[in-house]
Amino acid sequence: MRQLREARARFLGLAADLTGERLLGPKLAIVNPPLWEIGHAAWFQERWCLRYAGEGEPLRPSILAHADALYDSAAVAHDTRWDLPLPTFEATLGYLDNVLRRVLERLDAQRCAHMRYFAWLCAMHEEMHCEALSYTRQTLGYGPPPRTGSRVPGARLGASGDVEIRGGTFTLGARDDGRFVFDNEKWLHEVQVAPFAIAKTAVTNDAFAAFVDDGGYERPELWSVDGWRWRSAERAEHPVYWRREASWWRARIFDAWRPIDPHAAVIHVNWYEADAYCRWAGRRLPTEAEWELAAAGMEKRDYPWGVEAPGPERANLHGASDYTCDVSALAIGDSADGCRQMIGNVWEWCADAFAPYPGFVADPYKEYSQPWFHTHKVLRGGCFETRPALIRNTWRNFYTPDRRDVYAGFRTCAPRA
């Protein structure tokens, strides 16, 4: 299966230079040790494509001794992963290769819906871990991932202002049309959306710098109670990878400090920071239903621009660029109402807590969504490191509101009347 091979090639490229001390790295709550993450990807693929025999059936034995005790993310506490007797890097790569070879052989021999579903699940899971390895490299100050594209050119004319959305009865969620979707996207259900106005673009570095320079991190009235508690505990004064030099801001991008691009989307801000900015600007975050309506329209397009698969001319996803781009670029990818870059560039925080849709039923991979309901916030749209095959208008990402290591920014809405 092409997606499995492509995900593996990208995963190995991200891991190739993580040798010596970099294979474990420091113990942090927001990252996994890379050596563990590499082995976990192999374990996950083996579990669902080779060992899973059906709901309620015992798992078949693993080809690696004690694999479940090492790599089961639902059972192995995060803080213990640095202290496990993990196989060497070479042995872990061998496990990866052995599992993929057996999976491909089984796919050739068993062209059934069961194998197609779990192969797709594993390919998408590995792509998500590719993105996680990328922001792990950012968190730890390692060099950038292997080059995937060129810089997206800036726009000659900036996009600004709001788009007016009429609202009405909208069907939120994914269609049951046979395509692979995650359980938290299921299924279409009607919601009422009042008319609203949403920004054409994500918030830029320049706009967020104005909030910082106006004392935004020093004014408790701009923050929610939980947000101010987080800001005080972290002693946050600006986005996590920023520092001021002379009269302007610089940001650490992987292992290099560079002046921030004033027209690029702000990135590495958490939900609390986005919410505080909105209060300062007299704006608000969009609800999840508003975001999806603005992206998909009442006609429920797969992507903001229509049904064509994402390409570098429409969206800053993996393969288009190496980092964030001008928020006014890529006009060909606009939604029908004129919202730009709702797919790609940066993940966008929504106002909502991550919650199940009506009638939610967990898929066989039960640990994917259900444990995180009501404690996480929703993000939509993908980022410059998201694989095009992974993303669509209905795709729901989710993180706790304090996370600012992920590739997240936001766009805003006008206040409700």
Coordinates of C-alpha atoms in Angstrom, one line a residue:
M1 CA 0.0 0.0 0.0
R2 CA 1.5 3.3 -1.2
Q3 CA 0.4 5.3 1.9
L4 CA 2.2 2.8 4.2
R5 CA 5.4 3.0 2.3
E6 CA 5.3 6.8 2.0
A7 CA 4.6 7.2 5.7
R8 CA 7.5 4.9 6.6
A9 CA 9.9 6.7 4.3
R10 CA 9.1 10.0 5.9
F11 CA 9.3 8.6 9.4
L12 CA 12.7 7.1 8.8
G13 CA 13.9 10.5 7.3
L14 CA 12.8 12.3 10.5
A15 CA 14.6 9.8 12.7
A16 CA 17.8 9.1 10.7
D17 CA 20.0 11.6 12.5
L18 CA 18.6 11.0 16.0
T19 CA 21.7 9.2 17.3
G20 CA 23.4 9.0 20.7
E21 CA 21.8 11.1 23.4
R22 CA 19.2 12.4 20.9
L23 CA 17.5 9.0 20.8
L24 CA 16.2 9.6 24.3
G25 CA 16.5 13.3 24.9
P26 CA 15.4 15.1 28.1
K27 CA 12.3 13.8 30.0
L28 CA 9.5 16.3 29.2
A29 CA 5.8 15.9 29.5
I30 CA 5.2 17.2 26.0
V31 CA 7.4 14.8 24.0
N32 CA 8.2 11.1 23.8
P33 CA 11.7 9.8 23.7
P34 CA 12.3 9.4 19.9
L35 CA 13.6 5.9 20.3
W36 CA 10.4 4.9 22.0
E37 CA 8.3 6.7 19.4
I38 CA 9.9 4.8 16.6
G39 CA 9.3 1.5 18.2
H40 CA 5.7 2.5 19.1
A41 CA 5.0 3.1 15.4
A42 CA 6.1 -0.5 14.6
W43 CA 4.1 -1.9 17.5
F44 CA 1.0 -0.1 16.5
Q45 CA 1.2 -1.4 12.9
E46 CA 1.9 -4.9 14.1
R47 CA -1.0 -4.8 16.6
W48 CA -3.7 -3.8 14.2
C49 CA -2.5 -5.3 11.0
L50 CA -1.0 -8.6 12.2
R51 CA -2.1 -9.4 15.7
Y52 CA -5.7 -8.1 15.9
A53 CA -8.2 -10.9 15.3
G54 CA -11.4 -9.1 16.1
E55 CA -13.3 -7.5 18.9
G56 CA -13.1 -9.6 22.1
E57 CA -10.5 -12.0 20.6
P58 CA -7.0 -12.3 22.2
L59 CA -4.1 -10.6 20.3
R60 CA -1.8 -12.9 18.4
P61 CA 1.8 -13.0 19.8
S62 CA 4.2 -10.2 18.8
I63 CA 7.3 -10.9 16.9
L64 CA 9.2 -8.8 19.5
A65 CA 9.4 -10.1 23.1
H66 CA 7.7 -7.9 25.6
A67 CA 6.5 -5.6 22.9
D68 CA 3.2 -4.7 24.8
A69 CA 5.1 -3.9 27.9
L70 CA 7.3 -1.5 26.0
Y71 CA 5.2 0.3 23.5
D72 CA 1.5 0.2 24.4
S73 CA 0.8 3.9 24.9
A74 CA -2.5 3.2 26.7
A75 CA -0.7 1.1 29.3
V76 CA 2.9 2.4 29.5
A77 CA 3.0 5.6 31.6
H78 CA 4.6 8.5 29.8
D79 CA 7.2 9.3 32.5
T80 CA 8.5 5.7 32.4
R81 CA 9.3 5.6 28.7
W82 CA 12.8 7.0 29.2
D83 CA 13.6 4.2 31.7
L84 CA 12.4 1.1 29.7
P85 CA 14.8 -1.5 28.4
L86 CA 14.2 -0.4 24.8
P87 CA 15.9 -2.3 22.0
T88 CA 18.8 -0.5 20.3
F89 CA 18.2 1.9 17.4
E90 CA 19.3 -0.7 14.9
A91 CA 17.1 -3.4 16.5
T92 CA 14.2 -0.9 16.5
L93 CA 14.7 -0.2 12.8
G94 CA 14.8 -3.9 12.2
Y95 CA 11.4 -4.3 14.0
L96 CA 10.0 -1.5 11.9
D97 CA 11.2 -3.1 8.7
N98 CA 10.1 -6.6 9.7
V99 CA 6.6 -5.5 10.6
L100 CA 6.0 -3.5 7.4
R101 CA 7.3 -6.3 5.2
R102 CA 4.8 -8.8 6.8
V103 CA 2.0 -6.3 6.6
L104 CA 2.6 -5.7 2.9
E105 CA 2.7 -9.5 2.3
R106 CA -0.6 -9.9 4.1
L107 CA -2.2 -7.1 2.2
D108 CA -1.2 -8.8 -1.1
A109 CA -2.6 -12.1 0.2
Q110 CA -5.8 -10.7 1.9
R111 CA -7.5 -8.0 -0.1
C112 CA -10.3 -7.6 2.3
A113 CA -12.0 -4.6 4.0
H114 CA -10.5 -5.6 7.4
M115 CA -7.0 -5.3 6.1
R116 CA -7.6 -2.1 4.1
Y117 CA -9.2 -0.4 7.1
F118 CA -6.3 -1.2 9.5
A119 CA -3.6 -0.5 6.9
W120 CA -5.1 2.9 6.4
L121 CA -5.4 3.5 10.1
C122 CA -1.7 2.6 10.6
A123 CA -0.6 4.8 7.7
M124 CA -2.5 7.8 9.1
H125 CA -1.2 7.0 12.7
E126 CA 2.4 7.0 11.4
E127 CA 1.8 10.3 9.6
M128 CA 0.6 11.8 12.8
H129 CA 3.7 10.5 14.5
C130 CA 5.8 12.1 11.7
E131 CA 4.3 15.4 12.6
A132 CA 4.9 14.7 16.3
L133 CA 8.6 13.9 15.6
S134 CA 8.9 17.2 13.7
Y135 CA 7.6 19.3 16.6
T136 CA 9.8 17.2 19.0
R137 CA 12.8 18.3 17.0
Q138 CA 11.5 21.9 17.4
T139 CA 10.9 21.5 21.1
L140 CA 14.4 20.1 21.7
G141 CA 16.2 22.5 19.4
Y142 CA 17.4 19.9 16.9
G143 CA 18.0 20.7 13.2
P144 CA 15.0 20.9 10.9
P145 CA 13.5 17.8 9.3
P146 CA 14.6 16.8 5.8
R147 CA 13.7 19.4 3.3
T148 CA 10.4 18.8 1.7
G149 CA 9.6 21.9 -0.4
S150 CA 10.5 25.5 -1.2
R151 CA 9.2 28.6 0.5
V152 CA 5.6 29.5 -0.5
P153 CA 5.9 33.0 -2.2
G154 CA 4.3 35.9 -0.4
A155 CA 1.1 37.5 -1.8
R156 CA 1.2 40.7 -3.8
L157 CA -2.0 41.9 -2.2
G158 CA -2.7 41.1 1.4
A159 CA -6.1 39.5 2.4
S160 CA -7.7 41.3 5.3
G161 CA -11.0 41.8 7.0
D162 CA -13.9 39.4 7.7
V163 CA -16.1 37.1 5.6
E164 CA -19.8 37.2 6.4
I165 CA -21.3 33.7 6.8
R166 CA -25.1 33.5 6.7
G167 CA -25.5 30.6 9.0
G168 CA -28.5 28.3 9.2
T169 CA -29.0 24.6 9.6
F170 CA -25.6 23.0 9.0
T171 CA -24.7 19.3 8.9
L172 CA -21.5 19.0 11.0
G173 CA -19.3 15.9 10.7
A174 CA -18.3 13.4 8.1
R175 CA -20.6 11.5 5.6
D176 CA -20.9 7.8 5.9
D177 CA -19.8 7.2 2.3
G178 CA -17.3 4.4 2.7
R179 CA -14.2 6.5 3.0
F180 CA -11.9 6.2 6.0
V181 CA -12.6 8.7 8.8
F182 CA -11.8 8.6 12.5
D183 CA -14.5 7.9 15.1
N184 CA -14.7 11.4 16.4
E185 CA -15.8 12.7 13.0
K186 CA -18.8 10.4 12.9
W187 CA -21.4 11.2 11.7
L188 CA -23.2 14.1 10.0
H189 CA -25.7 15.7 12.3
E190 CA -27.6 18.9 12.1
V191 CA -26.6 22.0 14.2
Q192 CA -27.9 25.5 14.1
V193 CA -25.3 28.2 13.4
A194 CA -26.2 31.8 13.8
P195 CA -24.9 34.3 11.2
F196 CA -21.3 35.3 12.0
A197 CA -18.2 37.0 10.6
I198 CA -14.9 35.2 10.5
A199 CA -11.4 36.5 9.5
K200 CA -10.2 35.8 6.0
T201 CA -6.9 34.7 7.4
A202 CA -5.1 33.4 10.5
V203 CA -3.6 35.9 12.9
T204 CA -0.2 37.0 11.9
N205 CA 3.1 37.4 13.8
D206 CA 2.8 41.1 13.4
A207 CA -0.7 41.2 14.9
F208 CA 0.3 39.0 17.8
A209 CA 3.4 41.1 18.4
A210 CA 1.2 44.1 18.9
F211 CA -0.7 42.2 21.6
V212 CA 2.6 41.3 23.3
D213 CA 4.0 44.8 23.1
D214 CA 0.8 46.2 24.5
G215 CA 1.3 44.2 27.7
G216 CA -1.0 41.4 26.8
Y217 CA 0.8 38.9 29.0
E218 CA 0.7 41.3 32.0
R219 CA -3.0 42.1 32.1
P220 CA -5.1 39.5 33.9
E221 CA -8.4 41.0 32.7
L222 CA -7.5 39.7 29.2
W223 CA -7.2 36.1 30.4
S224 CA -9.6 33.4 31.5
V225 CA -9.2 32.2 35.1
D226 CA -7.5 29.0 33.9
G227 CA -5.5 30.9 31.4
W228 CA -4.1 33.4 33.9
R229 CA -3.3 30.5 36.3
W230 CA -1.3 28.9 33.4
R231 CA 0.4 32.2 32.4
S232 CA 1.5 32.8 36.0
A233 CA 2.8 29.3 36.6
E234 CA 4.8 29.4 33.4
R235 CA 5.8 33.0 33.8
A236 CA 5.0 33.4 30.1
E237 CA 5.7 36.8 28.6
H238 CA 5.5 36.1 24.9
P239 CA 5.2 33.0 22.6
V240 CA 7.4 30.2 23.7
Y241 CA 10.1 30.4 21.0
W242 CA 10.3 34.2 20.7
R243 CA 12.8 36.6 22.1
R244 CA 13.3 40.4 21.6
E245 CA 16.4 41.6 19.9
A246 CA 16.8 45.4 19.4
S247 CA 13.4 46.7 18.2
W248 CA 11.9 43.5 16.8
W249 CA 11.2 39.9 17.7
R250 CA 13.1 36.8 16.7
A251 CA 11.9 33.2 16.9
R252 CA 13.8 29.9 17.2
I253 CA 12.9 27.7 14.3
F254 CA 14.4 24.3 15.1
D255 CA 18.0 25.1 15.8
A256 CA 18.2 28.7 14.3
W257 CA 17.1 32.1 15.5
R258 CA 15.5 34.2 12.8
P259 CA 13.5 37.5 12.7
I260 CA 9.8 36.7 12.7
D261 CA 8.0 37.1 9.4
P262 CA 5.4 39.8 10.1
H263 CA 3.0 38.4 7.5
A264 CA 3.3 34.7 8.4
A265 CA 0.8 33.1 10.7
V266 CA 1.7 33.1 14.4
I267 CA 2.6 29.6 15.5
H268 CA 3.3 27.8 18.8
V269 CA 0.6 29.6 20.8
N270 CA -1.7 27.7 23.0
W271 CA -5.5 28.0 23.4
Y272 CA -5.1 30.3 26.5
E273 CA -2.9 32.7 24.5
A274 CA -5.2 32.7 21.6
D275 CA -8.2 33.4 23.8
A276 CA -6.4 36.2 25.6
Y277 CA -5.4 37.8 22.2
C278 CA -9.1 37.6 21.2
R279 CA -10.2 39.5 24.3
W280 CA -7.5 42.1 23.7
A281 CA -8.6 42.5 20.0
G282 CA -12.3 42.5 20.8
R283 CA -12.7 39.2 19.0
R284 CA -13.4 35.6 19.8
L285 CA -12.4 32.1 18.6
P286 CA -14.7 30.4 16.2
T287 CA -16.8 27.5 17.4
E288 CA -16.0 24.2 15.7
A289 CA -19.3 24.4 13.8
E290 CA -18.5 27.9 12.6
W291 CA -15.1 26.8 11.5
E292 CA -16.4 23.9 9.5
L293 CA -19.2 25.9 7.9
A294 CA -16.7 28.6 6.8
A295 CA -14.4 25.9 5.3
A296 CA -17.0 23.6 3.8
G297 CA -20.0 25.7 3.1
M298 CA -23.6 24.4 3.3
E299 CA -22.8 22.1 0.4
K300 CA -20.2 20.3 2.5
R301 CA -17.2 20.4 0.3
D302 CA -14.3 18.0 1.1
Y303 CA -11.9 20.9 1.1
P304 CA -12.4 24.7 1.1
W305 CA -11.8 24.9 -2.6
G306 CA -13.9 21.8 -3.6
V307 CA -13.2 18.1 -4.1
E308 CA -9.7 18.2 -5.7
A309 CA -7.0 16.7 -3.5
P310 CA -4.7 19.2 -1.8
G311 CA -1.7 20.3 -3.8
P312 CA 1.1 22.8 -3.1
E313 CA -0.7 25.4 -5.2
R314 CA -3.7 25.4 -2.8
A315 CA -2.4 24.5 0.7
N316 CA 0.8 24.8 2.7
L317 CA 0.8 21.1 3.8
H318 CA 3.8 18.7 3.9
G319 CA 5.7 18.9 0.7
A320 CA 4.7 22.5 -0.2
S321 CA 7.0 24.4 2.2
D322 CA 9.4 24.0 5.1
Y323 CA 7.6 26.4 7.4
T324 CA 4.7 28.8 7.8
C325 CA 3.9 31.2 5.0
D326 CA 2.3 34.6 4.4
V327 CA -1.3 34.3 5.4
S328 CA -2.4 36.0 2.2
A329 CA -0.7 33.4 -0.1
L330 CA -2.4 30.6 -1.9
A331 CA -5.6 32.4 -2.9
I332 CA -6.5 29.5 -5.2
G333 CA -7.2 27.5 -2.1
D334 CA -9.9 29.9 -0.8
S335 CA -13.2 28.7 0.4
A336 CA -16.3 29.7 -1.5
D337 CA -16.8 32.6 0.8
G338 CA -13.2 33.8 0.6
C339 CA -11.5 32.4 3.7
R340 CA -7.9 31.7 3.0
Q341 CA -5.6 28.8 4.2
M342 CA -8.3 27.0 6.2
I343 CA -6.4 23.9 5.2
G344 CA -2.6 24.0 5.9
N345 CA -0.1 26.5 7.3
V346 CA -1.1 26.3 11.0
W347 CA -3.6 24.3 13.0
E348 CA -6.3 26.6 14.2
W349 CA -7.7 26.5 17.7
C350 CA -11.5 26.5 18.1
A351 CA -13.5 27.7 21.1
D352 CA -15.0 24.3 21.8
A353 CA -13.9 21.5 24.2
F354 CA -13.3 18.2 22.3
A355 CA -16.5 16.3 22.7
P356 CA -18.2 13.3 21.0
Y357 CA -20.8 13.8 18.3
P358 CA -24.3 12.5 19.0
G359 CA -24.5 8.7 18.9
F360 CA -20.7 8.4 19.2
V361 CA -19.4 4.8 19.0
A362 CA -15.7 4.2 19.5
D363 CA -13.8 2.4 16.7
P364 CA -11.6 -0.6 17.5
Y365 CA -8.8 1.7 18.3
K366 CA -10.7 2.9 21.4
E367 CA -7.9 4.9 22.9
Y368 CA -7.8 7.4 20.0
S369 CA -10.7 9.7 20.9
Q370 CA -12.7 8.7 23.9
P371 CA -10.1 9.2 26.7
W372 CA -9.6 12.8 25.7
F373 CA -13.2 14.1 25.5
H374 CA -14.0 17.2 27.5
T375 CA -10.4 17.8 28.7
H376 CA -8.9 18.9 25.3
K377 CA -9.7 21.7 22.9
V378 CA -10.4 21.2 19.2
L379 CA -8.0 22.3 16.4
R380 CA -8.9 22.3 12.7
G381 CA -7.2 22.5 9.3
G382 CA -3.7 21.0 9.5
C383 CA -0.4 22.7 9.2
F384 CA 2.8 22.9 7.1
E385 CA 3.8 19.4 8.4
T386 CA 0.5 17.7 7.9
R387 CA 0.4 15.1 5.2
P388 CA -2.2 16.0 2.5
A389 CA -3.8 12.5 2.7
L390 CA -4.5 13.0 6.4
I391 CA -6.5 16.2 6.3
R392 CA -10.0 17.3 5.2
N393 CA -12.6 19.8 6.4
T394 CA -14.1 17.4 8.9
W395 CA -10.8 16.3 10.5
R396 CA -10.6 17.0 14.2
N397 CA -7.4 17.5 16.1
F398 CA -7.3 17.9 19.8
Y399 CA -4.8 19.0 22.5
T400 CA -5.0 20.3 26.0
P401 CA -5.3 24.2 26.1
D402 CA -1.8 24.6 27.6
R403 CA 0.1 23.0 24.7
R404 CA 2.1 25.4 22.7
D405 CA 4.7 23.1 21.3
V406 CA 2.4 21.9 18.5
Y407 CA 2.1 23.8 15.2
A408 CA -0.9 25.8 16.2
G409 CA -2.2 29.3 15.5
F410 CA -5.7 30.6 15.2
R411 CA -8.1 32.9 13.3
T412 CA -10.8 35.0 14.9
C413 CA -14.4 35.9 14.7
A414 CA -16.2 39.1 15.2
P415 CA -18.1 39.3 18.6
R416 CA -21.6 38.0 18.6
A417 CA -24.3 40.7 18.2

